[in-house]
CSV table of C-alpha atoms in Angstrom, one decimal:
chain,number,residue,atom,x,y,z
R,75,MET,CA,-71.4,-2.7,51.3
R,76,ILE,CA,-70.6,-0.1,48.7
R,77,ASP,CA,-72.2,2.6,50.9
R,78,THR,CA,-69.9,1.6,53.7
R,79,MET,CA,-66.9,1.7,51.4
R,80,VAL,CA,-67.8,5.2,50.2
R,81,GLU,CA,-68.4,6.3,53.7
R,82,MET,CA,-65.1,5.0,54.8
R,83,LEU,CA,-63.2,6.6,52.0
R,84,SER,CA,-64.9,10.0,52.6
R,85,TYR,CA,-62.8,10.3,55.7
R,86,PRO,CA,-59.3,11.6,54.9
R,87,PHE,CA,-57.7,9.7,57.8
R,88,MET,CA,-59.1,6.4,56.4
R,89,VAL,CA,-57.7,7.1,52.9
R,90,ARG,CA,-54.3,7.8,54.6
R,91,ALA,CA,-54.6,4.7,56.6
R,92,PHE,CA,-55.4,2.6,53.6
R,93,THR,CA,-52.6,4.1,51.5
R,94,VAL,CA,-49.8,3.9,54.1
R,95,GLY,CA,-51.0,0.6,55.3
R,96,ALA,CA,-51.2,-1.1,51.9
R,97,LEU,CA,-47.7,0.3,50.9
R,98,VAL,CA,-46.1,-0.8,54.2
R,99,ALA,CA,-47.8,-4.2,53.9
R,100,LEU,CA,-46.4,-4.6,50.4
R,101,CYS,CA,-42.8,-3.6,51.4
R,102,SER,CA,-42.8,-5.7,54.5
R,103,ALA,CA,-44.1,-8.8,52.7
R,104,LEU,CA,-41.4,-8.6,50.1
R,105,LEU,CA,-38.6,-8.0,52.6
R,106,GLY,CA,-40.2,-10.6,55.0
R,107,VAL,CA,-39.8,-13.5,52.6
R,108,SER,CA,-36.0,-13.1,52.7
R,109,LEU,CA,-35.9,-12.4,56.5
R,110,VAL,CA,-38.1,-15.4,57.4
R,111,LEU,CA,-36.1,-17.8,55.1
R,112,LYS,CA,-32.8,-16.6,56.5
R,113,ARG,CA,-34.1,-17.1,60.0
R,114,TYR,CA,-33.9,-13.4,60.8
R,115,SER,CA,-37.6,-12.9,61.7
R,116,MET,CA,-36.6,-11.9,65.3
R,117,ILE,CA,-34.8,-8.9,63.9
R,118,GLY,CA,-38.1,-7.5,62.8
R,119,ASP,CA,-39.5,-7.9,66.2
R,120,GLY,CA,-36.4,-6.4,67.8
R,121,LEU,CA,-36.5,-3.4,65.5
R,122,SER,CA,-40.1,-2.6,66.4
R,123,HIS,CA,-39.2,-2.4,70.1
R,124,VAL,CA,-36.3,-0.1,69.3
R,125,GLY,CA,-38.7,2.0,67.3
R,126,PHE,CA,-41.0,2.3,70.2
R,127,GLY,CA,-38.2,3.5,72.4
R,128,ALA,CA,-37.1,6.0,69.8
R,129,LEU,CA,-40.6,7.3,69.3
R,130,ALA,CA,-41.1,7.8,73.0
R,131,VAL,CA,-37.8,9.7,73.3
R,132,ALA,CA,-38.7,11.8,70.3
R,133,THR,CA,-42.1,12.7,71.8
R,134,ALA,CA,-40.4,13.6,75.1
R,135,LEU,CA,-37.9,15.9,73.3
R,136,ASN,CA,-40.7,17.4,71.2
R,137,ALA,CA,-38.8,16.3,68.1
R,138,ALA,CA,-40.4,15.0,64.8
R,139,PRO,CA,-41.0,11.4,65.5
R,140,LEU,CA,-39.9,9.9,62.2
R,141,ALA,CA,-36.8,12.1,62.0
R,142,VAL,CA,-35.5,10.5,65.3
R,143,ALA,CA,-36.9,7.0,64.9
R,144,ILE,CA,-35.7,6.2,61.4
R,145,PRO,CA,-32.0,6.8,61.9
R,146,VAL,CA,-32.0,5.1,65.3
R,147,VAL,CA,-33.8,2.0,64.0
R,148,ILE,CA,-31.5,1.8,60.9
R,149,VAL,CA,-28.5,1.8,63.2
R,150,ALA,CA,-30.2,-0.9,65.3
R,151,ALA,CA,-30.9,-3.0,62.2
R,152,VAL,CA,-27.3,-2.9,61.1
R,153,LEU,CA,-26.2,-3.8,64.6
R,154,LEU,CA,-28.6,-6.7,65.0
R,155,LEU,CA,-27.6,-8.1,61.6
R,156,ARG,CA,-24.0,-8.0,62.7
R,157,ILE,CA,-24.8,-9.8,66.0
R,158,SER,CA,-26.9,-12.5,64.2
R,159,GLY,CA,-24.1,-13.1,61.7
R,160,ASN,CA,-21.6,-13.5,64.5
R,161,SER,CA,-21.8,-17.0,65.8
R,162,ARG,CA,-19.9,-16.3,69.0
R,163,ILE,CA,-22.6,-14.2,70.5
R,164,LYS,CA,-26.0,-15.8,70.9
R,165,GLY,CA,-28.0,-13.8,68.4
R,166,ASP,CA,-31.5,-14.5,69.7
R,167,ALA,CA,-30.5,-13.6,73.3
R,168,ALA,CA,-28.9,-10.3,72.1
R,169,ILE,CA,-32.0,-9.4,70.1
R,170,ALA,CA,-34.2,-10.0,73.2
R,171,LEU,CA,-31.8,-7.9,75.2
R,172,ILE,CA,-31.9,-5.0,72.9
R,173,SER,CA,-35.7,-5.1,72.4
R,174,THR,CA,-36.6,-5.3,76.1
R,175,SER,CA,-34.0,-2.6,76.8
R,176,SER,CA,-35.6,-0.2,74.3
R,177,LEU,CA,-39.0,-1.0,75.5
R,178,ALA,CA,-38.0,-0.2,79.1
R,179,VAL,CA,-36.3,3.0,78.0
R,180,GLY,CA,-39.4,4.1,76.1
R,181,VAL,CA,-41.7,3.3,79.0
R,182,MET,CA,-39.5,5.1,81.5
R,183,VAL,CA,-39.2,8.2,79.3
R,184,ILE,CA,-42.9,8.4,78.8
R,185,SER,CA,-43.8,7.9,82.4
R,186,VAL,CA,-41.4,10.6,83.6
R,187,THR,CA,-42.6,13.1,81.0
R,188,THR,CA,-46.2,12.8,79.9
R,189,GLY,CA,-47.2,9.9,82.0
R,190,MET,CA,-48.7,6.6,80.8
R,191,ASN,CA,-51.6,7.8,78.7
R,192,THR,CA,-53.4,7.0,75.4
R,193,ASP,CA,-50.3,7.9,73.4
R,194,VAL,CA,-48.5,4.9,74.9
R,195,TYR,CA,-51.4,2.7,74.3
R,196,ASN,CA,-51.5,3.8,70.6
R,197,TYR,CA,-47.7,3.3,70.2
R,198,MET,CA,-48.1,-0.2,71.6
R,199,PHE,CA,-51.2,-1.4,69.8
R,200,GLY,CA,-51.5,1.0,66.9
R,201,SER,CA,-54.1,3.5,65.8
R,202,ILE,CA,-55.9,4.0,62.6
R,203,LEU,CA,-55.8,7.8,63.2
R,204,ALA,CA,-52.1,8.0,63.4
R,205,MET,CA,-51.2,8.7,59.8
R,206,SER,CA,-50.4,12.2,58.7
R,207,GLU,CA,-49.9,13.7,55.2
R,208,GLU,CA,-46.2,13.5,55.8
R,209,ASP,CA,-46.4,9.8,56.5
R,210,VAL,CA,-48.3,9.3,53.2
R,211,ARG,CA,-45.6,11.0,51.3
R,212,LEU,CA,-42.8,9.1,53.0
R,213,SER,CA,-44.5,5.8,52.6
R,214,VAL,CA,-45.0,6.4,48.9
R,215,ILE,CA,-41.3,7.3,48.4
R,216,LEU,CA,-40.2,4.4,50.6
R,217,SER,CA,-42.3,1.8,48.8
R,218,ALA,CA,-41.2,3.0,45.4
R,219,VAL,CA,-37.6,2.6,46.6
R,220,VAL,CA,-38.2,-0.8,48.0
R,221,LEU,CA,-40.0,-2.0,44.9
R,222,VAL,CA,-37.4,-0.7,42.5
R,223,LEU,CA,-34.5,-2.1,44.5
R,224,PHE,CA,-36.3,-5.4,45.0
R,225,VAL,CA,-37.0,-5.9,41.4
R,226,PHE,CA,-33.6,-4.8,40.3
R,227,PHE,CA,-31.8,-7.0,42.9
R,228,TYR,CA,-34.3,-9.9,42.9
R,229,GLN,CA,-32.0,-12.5,41.5
R,230,LYS,CA,-29.3,-11.5,43.9
R,231,ILE,CA,-31.7,-11.5,46.9
R,232,PHE,CA,-32.8,-15.0,45.9
R,233,ALA,CA,-29.1,-16.2,45.7
R,234,ILE,CA,-28.1,-14.8,49.1
R,235,THR,CA,-31.3,-16.1,50.7
R,236,PHE,CA,-30.9,-19.6,49.3
R,237,ASP,CA,-27.2,-20.0,49.7
R,238,GLU,CA,-25.1,-17.1,51.0
R,239,THR,CA,-21.8,-18.9,50.7
R,240,PHE,CA,-22.3,-19.8,47.0
R,241,ALA,CA,-23.5,-16.3,46.2
R,242,GLN,CA,-20.4,-14.8,47.8
R,243,ALA,CA,-18.2,-17.3,46.0
R,244,THR,CA,-19.6,-16.2,42.7
R,245,GLY,CA,-18.9,-12.6,43.5
R,246,VAL,CA,-22.2,-11.4,45.0
R,247,LYS,CA,-21.5,-8.9,47.8
R,248,ALA,CA,-23.8,-10.6,50.3
R,249,GLY,CA,-22.9,-8.3,53.2
R,250,LEU,CA,-24.0,-5.3,51.2
R,251,TYR,CA,-27.4,-6.8,50.2
R,252,ASN,CA,-28.0,-8.1,53.8
R,253,THR,CA,-27.4,-4.5,55.0
R,254,LEU,CA,-29.7,-3.1,52.3
R,255,ILE,CA,-32.5,-5.5,53.4
R,256,ALA,CA,-32.0,-4.6,57.0
R,257,VAL,CA,-32.1,-0.9,56.4
R,258,LEU,CA,-35.2,-1.1,54.2
R,259,THR,CA,-36.8,-3.3,56.9
R,260,ALA,CA,-36.0,-0.7,59.5
R,261,VAL,CA,-37.6,2.1,57.6
R,262,THR,CA,-40.7,0.0,56.8
R,263,ILE,CA,-41.1,-0.9,60.4
R,264,VAL,CA,-40.9,2.7,61.6
R,265,LEU,CA,-43.4,3.8,59.0
R,266,GLY,CA,-45.9,1.0,59.9
R,267,MET,CA,-45.5,0.8,63.6
R,268,ARG,CA,-47.7,3.8,64.6
R,269,MET,CA,-50.6,2.3,62.8
R,270,MET,CA,-49.9,-1.4,63.6
R,271,GLY,CA,-48.4,-0.8,67.0
R,272,ALA,CA,-44.9,-1.6,68.2
R,273,LEU,CA,-46.0,-5.0,69.5
R,274,LEU,CA,-47.7,-6.1,66.4
R,275,ILE,CA,-45.8,-4.6,63.4
R,276,SER,CA,-43.5,-7.6,63.0
R,277,SER,CA,-46.5,-9.7,62.1
R,278,LEU,CA,-46.6,-7.9,58.7
R,279,ILE,CA,-43.1,-9.2,58.1
R,280,ILE,CA,-43.6,-12.8,59.3
R,281,PHE,CA,-47.2,-13.8,58.5
R,282,PRO,CA,-47.4,-13.3,54.7
R,283,ALA,CA,-44.1,-15.2,54.0
R,284,LEU,CA,-45.1,-18.1,56.3
R,285,THR,CA,-48.6,-18.2,54.9
R,286,SER,CA,-47.4,-18.3,51.3
R,287,MET,CA,-44.8,-21.0,52.1
R,288,ARG,CA,-47.7,-23.4,53.0
R,289,VAL,CA,-48.8,-23.5,49.4
R,290,CYS,CA,-46.2,-22.0,47.0
R,291,ARG,CA,-43.4,-24.1,45.8
R,292,THR,CA,-41.2,-21.6,44.0
R,293,PHE,CA,-39.5,-18.5,45.3
R,294,LYS,CA,-41.2,-16.3,42.8
R,295,GLY,CA,-44.6,-17.8,43.8
R,296,VAL,CA,-43.9,-17.1,47.5
R,297,ILE,CA,-42.9,-13.5,46.8
R,298,ILE,CA,-46.0,-12.7,44.7
R,299,SER,CA,-48.4,-14.5,47.0
R,300,SER,CA,-46.9,-12.8,50.0
R,301,ALA,CA,-47.4,-9.4,48.5
R,302,VAL,CA,-51.0,-10.1,47.6
R,303,VAL,CA,-51.9,-11.8,50.9
R,304,SER,CA,-50.3,-9.0,52.9
R,305,VAL,CA,-52.1,-6.2,51.1
R,306,VAL,CA,-55.5,-8.0,51.2
R,307,CYS,CA,-55.2,-8.8,54.9
R,308,LEU,CA,-54.2,-5.3,55.7
R,309,ILE,CA,-57.2,-3.8,53.8
R,310,ALA,CA,-59.5,-6.4,55.4
R,311,GLY,CA,-58.1,-5.6,58.8
R,312,ILE,CA,-58.5,-1.9,58.6
R,313,MET,CA,-62.1,-2.3,57.4
R,314,VAL,CA,-62.9,-4.5,60.4
R,315,SER,CA,-61.1,-1.9,62.6
R,316,TYR,CA,-63.3,0.8,61.2
R,317,LEU,CA,-66.6,-1.1,61.3
R,318,CYS,CA,-66.1,-2.7,64.8
R,319,SER,CA,-64.0,0.0,66.3
R,320,THR,CA,-61.2,-2.5,67.1
R,321,PRO,CA,-57.5,-1.5,67.2
R,322,ALA,CA,-56.1,-1.5,63.7
R,323,GLY,CA,-53.0,-3.6,64.4
R,324,ALA,CA,-54.8,-6.4,66.1
R,325,SER,CA,-57.5,-6.5,63.4
R,326,VAL,CA,-54.8,-6.8,60.7
R,327,VAL,CA,-53.1,-9.6,62.6
R,328,MET,CA,-56.4,-11.4,63.0
R,329,ALA,CA,-56.9,-11.2,59.2
R,330,ASN,CA,-53.4,-12.6,58.8
R,331,ILE,CA,-54.1,-15.5,61.2
R,332,THR,CA,-57.2,-16.3,59.1
R,333,ALA,CA,-55.1,-16.3,55.9
R,334,LEU,CA,-52.5,-18.5,57.5
R,335,ALA,CA,-55.2,-21.0,58.6
R,336,VAL,CA,-56.8,-21.1,55.1
R,337,TYR,CA,-53.4,-21.6,53.4
R,338,SER,CA,-52.4,-24.3,55.8
R,339,VAL,CA,-55.6,-26.2,55.1
R,340,ILE,CA,-55.0,-25.8,51.3
R,341,GLY,CA,-51.4,-26.9,51.8
R,342,ILE,CA,-52.4,-30.0,53.7
R,343,LEU,CA,-55.1,-31.0,51.2
R,344,ARG,CA,-52.8,-30.5,48.3
R,345,ASN,CA,-50.1,-32.6,49.8
R,346,ARG,CA,-52.6,-35.4,50.4
R,347,GLY,CA,-53.7,-35.1,46.8
R,348,LEU,CA,-50.1,-35.2,45.5
R,349,ARG,CA,-49.4,-38.3,47.6
R,350,ARG,CA,-52.5,-40.1,46.3
R,351,SER,CA,-51.8,-39.3,42.6
C,173,MET,CA,0.1,-21.5,33.6
C,174,ALA,CA,-2.0,-23.4,36.1
C,175,LEU,CA,-5.6,-22.7,36.8
C,176,ILE,CA,-4.8,-22.1,40.4
C,177,LYS,CA,-1.4,-21.9,42.0
C,178,CYS,CA,-0.8,-21.5,45.7
C,179,GLU,CA,2.6,-20.1,46.8
C,180,ASP,CA,3.6,-20.4,50.4
C,181,VAL,CA,0.0,-19.8,51.5
C,182,SER,CA,-0.8,-19.6,55.2
C,183,ILE,CA,-4.4,-19.1,56.4
C,184,GLY,CA,-5.7,-18.6,60.0
C,185,TYR,CA,-8.3,-17.2,62.2
C,186,GLU,CA,-7.6,-14.3,64.4
C,187,GLY,CA,-3.9,-14.8,64.5
C,188,GLN,CA,-4.1,-18.5,64.9
C,189,THR,CA,-2.7,-20.2,61.8
C,190,VAL,CA,-4.7,-23.2,60.7
C,191,VAL,CA,-2.7,-24.2,57.7
C,192,ARG,CA,0.8,-23.0,56.7
C,193,ASP,CA,3.2,-23.0,53.8
C,194,LEU,CA,0.9,-24.5,51.2
C,195,ASN,CA,2.4,-25.0,47.8
C,196,PHE,CA,0.4,-26.8,45.1
C,197,HIS,CA,-1.2,-26.1,41.8
C,198,ILE,CA,-4.2,-27.2,39.8
C,199,ASP,CA,-3.9,-27.6,36.0
C,200,SER,CA,-6.7,-27.8,33.4
C,201,GLY,CA,-8.3,-31.2,33.4
C,202,ASP,CA,-6.9,-32.2,36.8
C,203,TYR,CA,-8.9,-34.1,39.4
C,204,LEU,CA,-7.5,-33.1,42.7
C,205,CYS,CA,-8.6,-34.6,46.0
C,206,ILE,CA,-8.0,-32.7,49.2
C,207,VAL,CA,-7.8,-35.2,52.1
C,208,GLY,CA,-7.0,-34.9,55.7
C,209,GLU,CA,-8.5,-35.4,59.1
C,210,ASN,CA,-11.1,-33.1,60.7
C,211,GLY,CA,-9.6,-29.8,61.6
C,212,SER,CA,-6.7,-30.2,59.2
C,213,GLY,CA,-7.6,-27.0,57.4
C,214,LYS,CA,-9.4,-28.4,54.3
C,215,SER,CA,-12.5,-26.2,54.7
C,216,THR,CA,-10.4,-23.1,55.5
C,217,LEU,CA,-8.4,-23.7,52.3
C,218,VAL,CA,-11.6,-24.0,50.3
C,219,LYS,CA,-12.8,-20.6,51.7
C,220,SER,CA,-9.6,-19.0,50.7
C,221,LEU,CA,-9.7,-20.5,47.2
C,222,LEU,CA,-13.1,-19.0,46.8
C,223,GLY,CA,-12.0,-15.6,48.1
C,224,LEU,CA,-14.3,-15.8,51.2
C,225,LYS,CA,-11.3,-15.6,53.5
C,226,GLY,CA,-8.1,-13.7,53.1
C,227,VAL,CA,-4.7,-15.4,53.4
C,228,GLU,CA,-2.2,-14.5,56.1
C,229,SER,CA,0.8,-14.7,53.8
C,230,GLY,CA,1.6,-16.1,50.4
C,231,ARG,CA,-0.3,-15.8,47.2
C,232,ILE,CA,-3.1,-17.6,45.5
C,233,LEU,CA,-2.8,-17.1,41.7
C,234,PHE,CA,-5.4,-17.7,39.1
C,235,GLY,CA,-4.4,-18.4,35.5
C,236,ASP,CA,-5.6,-19.9,32.2
C,237,GLY,CA,-8.4,-17.3,32.1
C,238,LEU,CA,-10.0,-18.5,35.4
C,239,LYS,CA,-11.3,-15.8,37.6
C,240,GLN,CA,-11.9,-16.3,41.3
C,241,ASN,CA,-15.7,-15.8,41.0
C,242,GLU,CA,-15.9,-18.3,38.2
C,243,ILE,CA,-15.3,-21.4,40.3
C,244,GLY,CA,-18.2,-23.8,40.2
C,245,TYR,CA,-18.6,-24.3,44.0
C,246,LEU,CA,-20.7,-27.1,45.5
C,247,PRO,CA,-21.0,-26.2,49.1
C,248,GLN,CA,-22.2,-28.4,51.9
C,249,GLN,CA,-26.0,-28.1,52.3
C,250,THR,CA,-27.3,-25.7,54.9
C,251,ASP,CA,-30.3,-26.0,57.3
C,252,VAL,CA,-32.0,-23.1,55.5
C,253,GLN,CA,-32.3,-25.1,52.3
C,254,LYS,CA,-34.1,-28.0,53.9
C,255,ASP,CA,-37.3,-25.9,54.0
C,256,PHE,CA,-36.7,-23.6,51.1
C,257,PRO,CA,-39.5,-22.9,48.6
C,258,ALA,CA,-37.6,-22.7,45.4
C,259,SER,CA,-38.0,-24.7,42.1
C,260,VAL,CA,-35.0,-26.6,40.8
C,261,TYR,CA,-35.0,-24.3,37.8
C,262,GLU,CA,-34.6,-21.2,40.0
C,263,VAL,CA,-31.8,-22.8,41.9
C,264,VAL,CA,-29.9,-24.0,38.8
C,265,LEU,CA,-30.3,-20.6,37.1
C,266,SER,CA,-28.9,-18.8,40.1
C,267,GLY,CA,-25.5,-20.3,39.1
C,268,ARG,CA,-25.5,-17.9,36.2
C,269,LEU,CA,-25.4,-14.9,38.5
C,270,ASN,CA,-21.6,-14.4,38.2
C,271,SER,CA,-22.0,-13.7,34.5
C,272,ARG,CA,-24.6,-11.1,35.0
C,273,GLY,CA,-22.7,-8.4,36.8
C,274,LEU,CA,-25.1,-5.6,37.7
C,275,LYS,CA,-27.7,-6.6,35.1
C,276,PRO,CA,-30.9,-7.5,36.9
C,277,PHE,CA,-32.4,-10.2,34.7
C,278,TYR,CA,-31.2,-13.4,33.1
C,279,SER,CA,-30.8,-13.5,29.3
C,280,ARG,CA,-32.0,-16.3,27.0
C,281,ALA,CA,-28.5,-17.7,26.9
C,282,ASP,CA,-28.5,-18.0,30.7
C,283,LYS,CA,-31.7,-19.9,30.6
C,284,GLU,CA,-30.5,-22.2,27.9
C,285,GLN,CA,-27.3,-22.9,29.9
C,286,ALA,CA,-29.4,-23.8,32.9
C,287,TYR,CA,-31.5,-26.3,30.8
C,288,GLU,CA,-28.4,-27.7,29.2
C,289,LYS,CA,-26.8,-28.4,32.6
C,290,MET,CA,-30.0,-30.0,33.8
C,291,ASP,CA,-30.0,-32.2,30.8
C,292,LEU,CA,-26.4,-33.2,31.4
C,293,LEU,CA,-27.2,-34.3,34.9
C,294,GLY,CA,-30.5,-35.9,34.0
C,295,ILE,CA,-32.6,-33.6,36.2
C,296,ARG,CA,-34.5,-31.8,33.4
C,297,ASP,CA,-37.8,-33.4,34.4
C,298,LEU,CA,-37.4,-32.1,37.9
C,299,ALA,CA,-37.2,-28.5,36.7
C,300,LYS,CA,-40.5,-27.5,38.2
C,301,GLN,CA,-40.2,-29.5,41.3
C,302,CYS,CA,-39.6,-27.9,44.7
C,303,PHE,CA,-36.1,-28.2,46.0
C,304,ARG,CA,-37.2,-29.2,49.5
C,305,ASP,CA,-39.2,-32.2,48.1
C,306,LEU,CA,-36.1,-33.8,46.5
C,307,SER,CA,-34.1,-36.7,47.8
C,308,GLY,CA,-30.5,-36.1,49.0
C,309,GLY,CA,-29.0,-37.4,45.8
C,310,GLN,CA,-31.3,-35.3,43.6
C,311,ARG,CA,-30.4,-32.2,45.6
C,312,GLN,CA,-26.7,-32.7,45.1
C,313,ARG,CA,-27.3,-33.0,41.3
C,314,VAL,CA,-29.3,-29.8,41.4
C,315,LEU,CA,-26.5,-28.0,43.3
C,316,LEU,CA,-24.0,-29.6,40.9
C,317,ALA,CA,-25.9,-28.2,37.9
C,318,ARG,CA,-25.9,-24.8,39.5
C,319,ALA,CA,-22.1,-25.1,40.1
C,320,LEU,CA,-21.6,-26.1,36.4
C,321,CYS,CA,-23.6,-23.0,35.4
C,322,ALA,CA,-21.1,-20.9,37.3
C,323,THR,CA,-18.0,-22.3,35.6
C,324,LYS,CA,-16.4,-23.4,32.5
C,325,LYS,CA,-13.1,-24.5,34.0
C,326,LEU,CA,-13.1,-25.6,37.6
C,327,LEU,CA,-15.5,-27.4,40.0
C,328,LEU,CA,-14.9,-27.2,43.7
C,329,LEU,CA,-16.8,-29.8,45.7
C,330,ASP,CA,-16.9,-29.7,49.5
C,331,GLU,CA,-17.5,-33.2,50.9
C,332,PRO,CA,-20.3,-33.8,48.3
C,333,VAL,CA,-21.3,-37.3,49.3
C,334,THR,CA,-22.0,-36.5,53.0
C,335,GLY,CA,-25.3,-38.1,53.9
C,336,LEU,CA,-25.8,-39.9,50.6
C,337,ASP,CA,-26.4,-43.7,50.6
C,338,PRO,CA,-23.8,-45.9,49.0
C,339,ILE,CA,-25.5,-46.4,45.7
C,340,VAL,CA,-26.2,-42.7,45.2
C,341,THR,CA,-22.6,-42.0,46.3
C,342,THR,CA,-21.2,-44.3,43.6
C,343,GLU,CA,-23.5,-42.7,41.0
C,344,PHE,CA,-22.3,-39.3,42.1
C,345,TYR,CA,-18.6,-40.1,41.8
C,346,GLU,CA,-19.3,-41.6,38.4
C,347,LEU,CA,-21.0,-38.3,37.4
C,348,ILE,CA,-18.0,-36.2,38.5
C,349,ARG,CA,-15.6,-38.5,36.7
C,350,ARG,CA,-17.6,-38.2,33.5
C,351,ILE,CA,-17.7,-34.4,33.8
C,352,ASN,CA,-14.0,-34.2,34.5
C,353,ARG,CA,-13.1,-36.5,31.5
C,354,GLU,CA,-15.7,-35.4,28.9
C,355,SER,CA,-16.0,-31.7,29.6
C,356,GLY,CA,-12.4,-31.2,30.5
C,357,ILE,CA,-13.4,-29.3,33.7
C,358,ALA,CA,-10.9,-29.6,36.4
C,359,VAL,CA,-12.2,-30.9,39.7
C,360,VAL,CA,-11.1,-30.1,43.3
C,361,MET,CA,-12.9,-32.3,45.8
C,362,VAL,CA,-12.6,-32.1,49.6
C,363,SER,CA,-13.3,-35.7,50.8
C,364,HIS,CA,-13.2,-38.0,53.7
C,365,ASP,CA,-13.6,-40.9,51.5
C,366,ILE,CA,-10.0,-41.6,50.8
C,367,GLU,CA,-10.4,-44.9,49.0
C,368,SER,CA,-12.7,-43.4,46.3
C,369,ALA,CA,-10.5,-40.4,46.2
C,370,VAL,CA,-7.4,-42.4,45.2
C,371,LYS,CA,-9.4,-44.3,42.6
C,372,ASP,CA,-10.8,-41.3,40.8
C,373,ALA,CA,-8.4,-38.5,41.4
C,374,THR,CA,-5.3,-37.7,39.3
C,375,HIS,CA,-3.7,-35.8,42.1
C,376,ILE,CA,-3.9,-35.9,45.9
C,377,LEU,CA,-3.3,-33.1,48.4
C,378,HIS,CA,-3.0,-34.4,51.9
C,379,LEU,CA,-3.3,-31.7,54.6
C,380,GLN,CA,-2.3,-31.8,58.2
C,381,GLU,CA,-1.8,-28.1,59.1
C,382,LYS,CA,0.7,-28.2,56.3
C,383,VAL,CA,1.1,-30.2,53.1
C,384,LEU,CA,1.9,-33.8,54.0
C,385,PHE,CA,1.7,-34.9,50.4
C,386,PHE,CA,1.1,-33.3,47.1
C,387,GLY,CA,1.4,-35.3,43.9
C,388,THR,CA,-0.2,-37.8,41.6
C,389,ALA,CA,-2.6,-40.3,43.0
C,390,GLU,CA,-0.2,-43.1,42.0
C,391,ASP,CA,2.7,-41.7,43.9
C,392,TYR,CA,0.4,-41.1,46.9
C,393,GLN,CA,-0.4,-44.8,47.1
C,394,LYS,CA,3.3,-45.6,47.1
C,395,SER,CA,4.2,-42.9,49.6
C,396,ARG,CA,4.5,-43.6,53.3
C,397,VAL,CA,1.8,-41.1,54.3
C,398,GLY,CA,-0.5,-42.5,51.7
C,399,LYS,CA,0.0,-46.1,52.9
C,400,THR,CA,-0.6,-45.1,56.5
C,401,PHE,CA,-3.8,-43.2,55.7
C,402,LEU,CA,-5.1,-45.8,53.3
C,403,GLY,CA,-4.6,-48.4,56.0
C,404,GLY,CA,-2.3,-50.3,53.6
C,405,GLY,CA,0.7,-50.2,55.9
C,406,GLN,CA,0.3,-53.8,56.9
C,407,ASP,CA,1.5,-55.3,53.7
C,408,ASP,CA,5.0,-54.0,54.2
């Protein structure tokens, strides 16, 4: 066991995968709690597809992938948030529209330029080899920013998640914080998607929050538990990916599914216990 | 100076005026009930009083040291809250947010305030309970405690007894009356329940796109509009 760990960590690409993965998992878990509770989970999914399109275009143009993808996805995040907040347009339909469109654009661009090859496969399902030094630096900066902002604005994030109207009435600028959450989510998704895959990255946002909600009964509890579950599942997933040569994204999702199952059982057992006592 | 004074206020959505030419005021210690049929502009007025919606014309003035973000608002419950993992303590404490400004954490005084309000409403023993596990009446008390944390002067309640059973409703009205009398906090309540409104309130504001009646509850019962709405017209 220890031998395998040492062997794994002797490869620089594995160290990078663990670092970026754990930090992205941490950020997405924190942001995910608010997104899931506000019924904005689909935005995460939509953004990953936009990210796929942006990465494809960037590759075709020979531009730096992150430099193109991050601004595009941020714009999409703000846009999607507006659409969801506007009750006159059907938010879920609009998100589906935008995500399939981006996917189509991405696939078209790739097939016209380089052709459908392993790159596309890696974008879709993620690759453990995808992380560069640059990504490590960016993800460290990003997660530091997310953590600091999250702790600093924790009470306000709780207030707007629980009751946006009340928060606004007591002078909290809800629109500003919603946009902040959307922008941070966008950056997190772009950073994580090459490892997790465009189709699977939104699981990092949704699973930890839902898992923790099975058992935890306070907001703080859900936040802390999500962060822990997310990072543990990511590390477990990458180890499985390394040992069994499975795609990284899918392995991490499998770990998350296991965690959700375990937490659900604990939740059910505890509810029974409570009812009996 | 009144806590809130509305001068010729008109409010609307995208050019369509919902309520027009509102003139009324709320003084310290008042208990004002806003009544009217669905679509009469009650909720719109509430949003404007809270500063969530601008007015088309006229002015809403705040006095007696009341700031707009210091109104203790009890909103209608949302779907999100039915499944929300939060303890009662966390919810009540979030009412103190308007006194924090940009400071990220709550002070000891804030926490004491939260416990004090929970004591006042008899929900101290629920502090660690999860909000989603509470009954409808308990939830309203929790949200009322949060509203009280946010204000010293004025409570604004938006149809607070919707979905509560008759016994809990009576208790809730009793509670509001007590807070109004004993703490001297002015109450503005949007209500469908006109009979209870007239019994408890000192003032009535009857809306129907404009002000049909504004005055004391006693005068309202004698007025023509009041008699019609109360269904008391037949004894004439």
